Amino acid sequence: MNELILPAIISCIIAFFSVYVMMPPLIKYLGKKNLAVRDIHKKGEVMVVRPGGPALIVGVIASEIVLYGFLQLNEILAIILTTSIAFLVGYIDDRKVMGGWFKPIGLAVAALPIIFLGAYDSDLAFPLFGEVQIPILYLAIIIFMIVITGNTVNSIDVANGIASGFMVIASFTLSCALFILENYEVAIVSLPLGFISLAFYKYHKIPSKIFPGDSGALTLGAMYGAIAIVGEVEVIAAVALLPAVLNSFLFLATVKKIVDHRELNEKPVELTKDFKLRATKNKHARISLVRLIVAKTALSEKEVAIVIFKLALFSAFLAIITTFMMEFKI
Amino acid sequence: MIHGQLFGFMFLMWILIIIGGGITVTILGPISISGFGELDSFLSSASKGLIAIILSVIWILVLNKMKNLIFRKTFSN
């Protein structure tokens, strides 16, 4: 354990500062190239640049390569490759809006390095009940996991600071779970994700100076999923991600097909005159987490973010309970 | 009130995950098909896969029912 402290500190510093330092020049560059979109929750024509994904992937690769230098684990290579492919998928979608099929298929391809590098254990562990051996079925779970985590993190990117703030809570929870389960090496490999999200949150929080774009959201989501698989904490990871899973579930339950949200005309929330968010009265609009949050009262963007962070903290608490339940068998 | 319902629904999702895990370990774990030679492991995996899909569909249907039950008033407003 002691020999892991130095790599952990170095990789976390690199993860945080590479994103923190890279972001201002990236914002300037994207602004010059006019790669900006309107912030629809703000008064007037407020334009925000995107995507922040390139800085995030630099942070991931730099910190994880340093860790690979120290630990030389196949799991680290799998995380780097999976996250990089997910970034590319998102970046293509940022530059040229693709159909609803593109991201799920792209993320399924991103999961392949985990399989080819053998960076997984095919036993799926559940709290209280133990493990189940599913050697072939587990391959499908790997692909499913990366597709789900990538898309759910992307779907929670609904307002300023929410995706990055949510990922700070979820990823540090996952690291805590790995430490509790004494899976120290993967715990240290997972720490950079929290620090990358934290550094990005500084620029993404209200009022956003940059949006993550699909490249940023898929980078964070795919890395989270890859860590869950190589760390054998799939169920705990799913619990920590519950608010985002709930948001995706509500989307699918009302839309009833896999489609990009940009292809839907009816918006689930609308703006009041004082720029608060309120639920739309349009019965054909999809149900979303934010629509439920503002169903009774109109809330400001910041207030909505606080409610989502409270939900994230609650799911983090449930994830830690789930971690302790892993130690017990009925 | 609606925020309390959201916390409650997330708690229910968590309970369903725990119960689903138990069912998975109890039902999927012991499945082992024999008597088909080299096809044994393939058939075991295929049957586990099929049951897993059925369990997932049931999980989603139960969750959908609960969603309608908990948020009925909100949806109808």
Coordinates of C-alpha atoms in Angstrom, one line a residue:
Chain A
M1 CA 0.0 0.0 0.0
N2 CA 2.8 2.5 1.0
E3 CA 4.5 2.1 -2.4
L4 CA 1.2 3.3 -4.1
I5 CA 1.1 6.7 -2.3
L6 CA 3.7 8.4 -4.5
P7 CA 2.1 7.3 -7.9
A8 CA -1.3 8.3 -6.5
I9 CA -0.2 11.8 -5.5
I10 CA 1.7 12.4 -8.8
S11 CA -1.2 11.2 -11.0
C12 CA -3.8 13.2 -9.1
I13 CA -1.7 16.4 -9.4
I14 CA -1.2 15.8 -13.1
A15 CA -4.9 15.0 -13.6
F16 CA -6.1 18.1 -11.9
F17 CA -3.6 20.7 -13.2
S18 CA -3.4 19.4 -16.8
V19 CA -7.2 20.2 -17.1
Y20 CA -7.0 23.3 -14.9
V21 CA -4.2 24.8 -16.9
M22 CA -5.3 23.7 -20.3
M23 CA -8.8 25.0 -20.0
P24 CA -8.2 28.8 -20.4
P25 CA -6.3 28.5 -23.7
L26 CA -8.8 26.0 -24.9
I27 CA -11.7 28.4 -24.1
K28 CA -9.8 31.2 -26.0
Y29 CA -9.1 28.9 -29.0
L30 CA -12.7 27.7 -29.2
G31 CA -13.9 31.3 -28.9
K32 CA -11.6 32.4 -31.8
K33 CA -12.9 29.5 -34.0
N34 CA -16.5 30.5 -33.0
L35 CA -17.2 27.1 -31.7
A36 CA -19.9 28.3 -29.3
V37 CA -23.6 27.5 -28.6
R38 CA -26.3 29.6 -27.0
D39 CA -26.8 28.9 -23.3
I40 CA -30.6 28.5 -23.4
H41 CA -31.1 29.0 -19.7
K42 CA -29.6 32.5 -19.7
K43 CA -31.1 35.9 -20.3
G44 CA -30.1 37.3 -23.7
E45 CA -27.7 35.8 -26.2
V46 CA -25.1 34.3 -23.9
M47 CA -22.8 32.1 -26.0
V48 CA -20.6 29.4 -24.4
V49 CA -17.8 27.6 -26.2
R50 CA -17.6 23.8 -26.5
P51 CA -16.3 21.1 -26.4
G52 CA -14.2 20.8 -23.3
G53 CA -13.5 17.1 -24.1
P54 CA -10.0 17.6 -25.6
A55 CA -8.6 19.0 -22.3
L56 CA -10.3 16.2 -20.3
I57 CA -8.8 13.4 -22.5
V58 CA -5.3 15.0 -22.1
G59 CA -5.8 14.9 -18.3
V60 CA -6.9 11.2 -18.5
I61 CA -4.0 10.1 -20.8
A62 CA -1.3 12.1 -19.0
S63 CA -2.3 10.9 -15.5
E64 CA -2.9 7.3 -16.4
I65 CA 0.3 7.0 -18.4
V66 CA 2.2 8.1 -15.3
L67 CA 0.4 5.4 -13.3
Y68 CA 1.2 2.8 -16.0
G69 CA 4.9 3.8 -15.6
F70 CA 4.7 2.9 -11.9
L71 CA 2.2 -0.1 -11.9
Q72 CA 2.3 -1.5 -15.5
L73 CA -1.2 -2.9 -15.3
N74 CA -3.1 -4.0 -18.4
E75 CA -6.1 -2.5 -16.7
I76 CA -4.7 1.0 -17.1
L77 CA -4.1 0.5 -20.8
A78 CA -7.7 -0.8 -21.2
I79 CA -9.0 2.4 -19.4
I80 CA -6.8 4.7 -21.6
L81 CA -7.9 3.0 -24.8
T82 CA -11.6 2.7 -23.9
T83 CA -11.7 6.4 -22.8
S84 CA -9.8 7.6 -25.8
I85 CA -12.2 5.8 -28.3
A86 CA -15.2 7.2 -26.4
F87 CA -13.7 10.7 -26.6
L88 CA -13.3 10.2 -30.4
V89 CA -16.9 9.1 -30.7
G90 CA -18.0 12.1 -28.8
Y91 CA -15.7 14.5 -30.7
I92 CA -17.1 13.3 -34.1
D93 CA -20.6 13.9 -32.7
D94 CA -19.6 17.4 -31.5
R95 CA -18.3 18.4 -34.9
K96 CA -21.0 16.7 -37.0
V97 CA -24.3 15.8 -35.4
M98 CA -24.8 12.1 -36.0
G99 CA -27.9 9.9 -35.6
G100 CA -29.1 8.4 -32.3
W101 CA -27.5 5.1 -33.3
F102 CA -23.9 6.5 -33.5
K103 CA -23.1 6.9 -29.8
P104 CA -24.3 3.5 -28.6
I105 CA -22.4 1.7 -31.4
G106 CA -19.3 3.9 -31.0
L107 CA -19.3 3.2 -27.2
A108 CA -19.8 -0.5 -27.8
V109 CA -16.6 -0.4 -30.0
A110 CA -14.9 1.6 -27.1
A111 CA -15.5 -1.3 -24.8
L112 CA -13.5 -3.8 -26.9
P113 CA -10.0 -2.9 -25.5
I114 CA -11.2 -4.1 -22.1
I115 CA -12.1 -7.5 -23.7
F116 CA -9.0 -7.8 -25.9
L117 CA -6.7 -6.9 -23.1
G118 CA -8.4 -9.3 -20.7
A119 CA -8.8 -6.6 -18.1
Y120 CA -11.8 -8.1 -16.4
D121 CA -13.0 -10.8 -14.2
S122 CA -16.1 -12.6 -15.5
D123 CA -17.6 -13.2 -12.0
L124 CA -20.3 -10.6 -11.3
A125 CA -20.5 -9.8 -7.6
F126 CA -23.7 -8.8 -5.9
P127 CA -24.2 -7.5 -2.3
L128 CA -25.4 -10.1 0.2
F129 CA -25.7 -12.9 -2.3
G130 CA -22.2 -13.4 -3.5
E131 CA -20.9 -13.9 -7.1
V132 CA -22.3 -15.5 -10.2
Q133 CA -20.0 -17.0 -12.9
I134 CA -21.1 -15.9 -16.4
P135 CA -18.0 -16.1 -18.6
I136 CA -19.7 -15.5 -22.0
L137 CA -22.6 -13.3 -20.8
Y138 CA -20.1 -11.1 -19.0
L139 CA -18.7 -10.0 -22.4
A140 CA -22.1 -8.5 -23.2
I141 CA -22.2 -6.8 -19.8
I142 CA -18.8 -5.1 -20.5
I143 CA -20.2 -3.6 -23.8
F144 CA -23.5 -2.8 -22.1
M145 CA -21.8 -1.1 -19.2
I146 CA -19.7 1.3 -21.3
V147 CA -22.7 2.2 -23.5
I148 CA -24.8 2.8 -20.5
T149 CA -22.3 4.8 -18.4
G150 CA -21.3 6.9 -21.4
N151 CA -24.8 7.8 -22.4
T152 CA -26.2 8.3 -18.9
V153 CA -23.4 10.8 -18.0
N154 CA -24.1 12.5 -21.3
S155 CA -27.8 12.6 -20.5
I156 CA -27.3 14.3 -17.1
D157 CA -25.4 17.2 -18.8
V158 CA -28.6 19.3 -18.6
A159 CA -27.5 22.6 -17.1
N160 CA -24.3 24.5 -16.1
G161 CA -22.0 22.4 -13.9
I162 CA -24.3 19.4 -13.4
A163 CA -22.4 16.7 -15.4
S164 CA -19.0 17.7 -14.0
G165 CA -20.3 18.2 -10.4
F166 CA -22.2 14.9 -10.5
M167 CA -19.1 13.1 -11.8
V168 CA -17.0 14.5 -8.9
I169 CA -19.4 12.9 -6.4
A170 CA -19.9 9.6 -8.3
S171 CA -16.2 9.0 -9.1
F172 CA -14.9 9.8 -5.6
T173 CA -17.6 7.5 -4.3
L174 CA -16.3 4.7 -6.6
S175 CA -12.7 5.4 -5.4
C176 CA -13.9 5.1 -1.8
A177 CA -15.7 1.8 -2.5
L178 CA -12.5 0.4 -4.1
F179 CA -10.4 1.5 -1.1
I180 CA -13.0 -0.1 1.3
L181 CA -12.8 -3.4 -0.7
E182 CA -9.0 -3.2 -0.5
N183 CA -8.6 -3.1 -4.3
Y184 CA -5.9 -0.4 -3.8
E185 CA -4.3 -0.5 -7.3
V186 CA -7.6 0.2 -9.1
A187 CA -8.6 2.6 -6.4
I188 CA -5.5 4.7 -7.2
V189 CA -6.2 4.3 -11.0
S190 CA -9.7 5.7 -10.4
L191 CA -8.6 8.8 -8.5
P192 CA -7.6 10.9 -11.5
L193 CA -11.2 10.8 -12.8
G194 CA -12.4 12.6 -9.7
F195 CA -9.7 15.2 -10.0
I196 CA -10.3 15.7 -13.7
S197 CA -14.0 16.3 -13.1
L198 CA -13.2 18.7 -10.2
A199 CA -10.8 20.8 -12.3
F200 CA -13.4 20.9 -15.1
Y201 CA -16.1 21.9 -12.6
K202 CA -14.3 25.1 -12.0
Y203 CA -15.0 26.2 -15.6
H204 CA -18.3 24.4 -16.0
K205 CA -20.1 25.6 -12.9
I206 CA -22.7 28.4 -13.2
P207 CA -22.1 30.6 -15.2
S208 CA -20.3 28.1 -17.5
K209 CA -17.3 29.3 -19.4
I210 CA -17.2 26.0 -21.4
F211 CA -19.5 23.1 -22.0
P212 CA -18.1 19.5 -22.0
G213 CA -19.9 18.6 -25.3
D214 CA -20.4 14.9 -26.2
S215 CA -16.6 14.4 -26.2
G216 CA -16.3 15.5 -22.6
A217 CA -19.4 13.7 -21.3
L218 CA -18.5 10.4 -23.1
T219 CA -14.9 10.7 -21.9
L220 CA -16.0 10.9 -18.2
G221 CA -18.8 8.3 -18.6
A222 CA -16.7 5.7 -20.4
M223 CA -13.8 6.1 -18.0
Y224 CA -16.2 5.6 -15.1
G225 CA -17.6 2.4 -16.7
A226 CA -14.1 1.1 -17.5
I227 CA -13.0 1.6 -13.9
A228 CA -16.2 -0.2 -12.7
I229 CA -15.4 -3.2 -14.8
V230 CA -11.6 -3.5 -14.2
G231 CA -12.3 -2.9 -10.5
E232 CA -15.1 -5.5 -10.3
V233 CA -17.4 -2.9 -8.7
E234 CA -20.1 -2.9 -11.4
V235 CA -23.1 -2.9 -9.1
I236 CA -21.7 -0.3 -6.8
A237 CA -20.9 1.9 -9.8
A238 CA -24.5 1.6 -11.0
V239 CA -25.8 2.6 -7.6
A240 CA -23.6 5.7 -7.4
L241 CA -24.9 6.7 -10.9
L242 CA -28.6 6.3 -9.9
P243 CA -29.8 9.9 -10.6
A244 CA -28.3 9.7 -14.1
V245 CA -29.7 6.2 -14.6
L246 CA -33.1 7.5 -13.4
N247 CA -32.9 10.4 -16.0
S248 CA -32.1 7.9 -18.8
F249 CA -34.9 5.6 -17.6
L250 CA -37.4 8.4 -17.7
F251 CA -36.2 9.4 -21.2
L252 CA -36.6 5.8 -22.5
A253 CA -39.9 5.2 -20.6
T254 CA -41.5 8.2 -22.3
V255 CA -39.8 8.4 -25.7
K256 CA -39.8 4.5 -26.1
K257 CA -36.9 4.5 -28.6
I258 CA -33.2 5.2 -28.8
V259 CA -32.9 8.7 -30.2
D260 CA -30.7 11.7 -29.6
H261 CA -32.4 14.3 -27.4
R262 CA -31.6 16.9 -30.1
E263 CA -33.9 15.1 -32.5
L264 CA -36.9 15.7 -30.2
N265 CA -38.8 19.0 -30.7
E266 CA -40.8 19.2 -27.5
K267 CA -38.6 20.3 -24.6
P268 CA -39.4 18.9 -21.1
V269 CA -38.8 22.3 -19.4
E270 CA -39.3 25.9 -20.3
L271 CA -38.2 29.3 -19.0
T272 CA -40.2 31.7 -16.9
K273 CA -40.0 35.4 -17.4
D274 CA -37.4 35.7 -14.6
F275 CA -35.4 32.9 -16.2
K276 CA -36.3 30.1 -13.9
L277 CA -36.9 26.6 -15.1
R278 CA -40.5 25.2 -14.9
A279 CA -42.1 22.0 -16.2
T280 CA -43.7 22.3 -19.6
K281 CA -47.5 21.8 -19.8
N282 CA -47.0 20.1 -23.2
K283 CA -48.2 16.5 -22.5
H284 CA -46.3 15.2 -25.5
A285 CA -42.9 16.3 -24.1
R286 CA -40.7 13.7 -22.6
I287 CA -40.3 13.3 -18.8
S288 CA -36.9 14.1 -17.5
L289 CA -35.3 14.4 -14.1
V290 CA -35.2 18.2 -14.3
R291 CA -38.9 18.2 -15.3
L292 CA -39.8 16.3 -12.2
I293 CA -37.6 18.5 -10.0
V294 CA -39.4 21.7 -11.3
A295 CA -42.8 20.0 -11.5
K296 CA -44.3 21.9 -8.6
T297 CA -42.2 25.1 -8.4
A298 CA -40.1 26.9 -10.9
L299 CA -36.4 26.9 -9.8
S300 CA -33.3 28.7 -10.9
E301 CA -30.6 26.7 -12.7
K302 CA -28.5 26.8 -9.6
E303 CA -31.3 25.5 -7.4
V304 CA -31.9 22.6 -9.9
A305 CA -28.1 21.8 -9.8
I306 CA -28.3 21.7 -5.9
V307 CA -31.2 19.2 -6.0
I308 CA -29.3 17.0 -8.4
F309 CA -26.2 17.1 -6.3
K310 CA -28.3 16.1 -3.2
L311 CA -29.6 13.2 -5.2
A312 CA -26.0 12.3 -6.2
L313 CA -24.9 12.4 -2.5
F314 CA -27.9 10.2 -1.5
S315 CA -26.9 7.6 -4.2
A316 CA -23.3 7.9 -3.1
F317 CA -24.4 7.0 0.5
L318 CA -26.4 4.0 -0.9
A319 CA -23.3 3.0 -2.9
I320 CA -21.1 3.0 0.2
I321 CA -23.8 0.9 2.1
T322 CA -23.8 -1.5 -0.9
T323 CA -19.9 -1.7 -0.6
F324 CA -20.2 -2.8 3.0
M325 CA -22.9 -5.2 2.1
M326 CA -20.5 -6.9 -0.3
E327 CA -18.6 -8.2 2.7
F328 CA -21.6 -10.1 4.0
K329 CA -23.3 -13.2 2.5
I330 CA -26.8 -14.5 3.3
Chain B
M1 CA -42.8 17.0 -1.9
I2 CA -41.7 16.0 -5.4
H3 CA -38.1 16.0 -4.2
G4 CA -39.0 13.5 -1.4
Q5 CA -40.7 11.3 -4.1
L6 CA -37.5 11.4 -6.1
F7 CA -35.4 10.3 -3.1
G8 CA -38.0 7.6 -2.4
F9 CA -38.0 6.4 -6.0
M10 CA -34.2 6.2 -6.0
F11 CA -34.3 4.2 -2.8
L12 CA -36.8 1.8 -4.5
M13 CA -34.4 1.5 -7.5
W14 CA -31.7 0.5 -5.0
I15 CA -33.9 -2.1 -3.3
L16 CA -34.7 -3.6 -6.8
I17 CA -31.0 -3.8 -7.6
I18 CA -30.3 -5.7 -4.4
I19 CA -33.3 -8.1 -4.9
G20 CA -32.4 -8.5 -8.6
G21 CA -28.9 -9.4 -7.6
G22 CA -30.2 -12.1 -5.3
I23 CA -32.5 -13.5 -8.0
T24 CA -29.6 -13.5 -10.5
V25 CA -27.3 -15.4 -8.1
T26 CA -30.0 -17.8 -7.1
I27 CA -31.4 -18.6 -10.6
L28 CA -28.5 -17.9 -13.0
G29 CA -25.7 -19.2 -10.8
P30 CA -26.6 -22.9 -10.6
I31 CA -27.6 -23.3 -14.3
S32 CA -25.4 -25.9 -16.0
I33 CA -26.5 -27.8 -19.0
S34 CA -24.8 -31.1 -19.8
G35 CA -25.2 -34.0 -22.2
F36 CA -24.5 -32.0 -25.4
G37 CA -20.7 -32.5 -25.5
E38 CA -18.9 -29.4 -26.7
L39 CA -22.1 -27.4 -26.9
D40 CA -22.6 -27.6 -23.1
S41 CA -20.9 -24.3 -22.2
F42 CA -22.5 -22.5 -25.2
L43 CA -26.0 -23.8 -24.2
S44 CA -25.4 -22.9 -20.5
S45 CA -24.4 -19.3 -21.5
A46 CA -27.2 -18.9 -24.0
S47 CA -29.8 -20.0 -21.4
K48 CA -28.2 -17.7 -18.8
G49 CA -28.3 -14.9 -21.3
L50 CA -32.0 -15.5 -22.1
I51 CA -33.0 -15.6 -18.4
A52 CA -30.9 -12.5 -17.8
I53 CA -32.8 -10.6 -20.5
I54 CA -36.2 -11.8 -19.1
L55 CA -35.1 -10.7 -15.6
S56 CA -34.0 -7.3 -17.0
V57 CA -37.3 -6.8 -18.8
I58 CA -39.2 -7.7 -15.6
W59 CA -37.0 -5.2 -13.7
I60 CA -37.8 -2.4 -16.1
L61 CA -41.6 -3.2 -16.1
V62 CA -41.7 -3.2 -12.2
L63 CA -39.7 0.1 -12.2
N64 CA -42.1 1.6 -14.8
K65 CA -45.1 0.5 -12.6
M66 CA -43.5 2.1 -9.6
K67 CA -42.7 5.3 -11.5
N68 CA -46.4 5.6 -12.6
L69 CA -47.5 4.9 -9.0
I70 CA -45.2 7.4 -7.3
F71 CA -45.4 10.2 -9.9
R72 CA -49.0 9.8 -11.0
K73 CA -50.2 13.1 -9.6
T74 CA -47.2 14.9 -11.0
F75 CA -47.8 13.5 -14.5
S76 CA -51.5 14.2 -14.5
N77 CA -50.9 17.9 -13.5

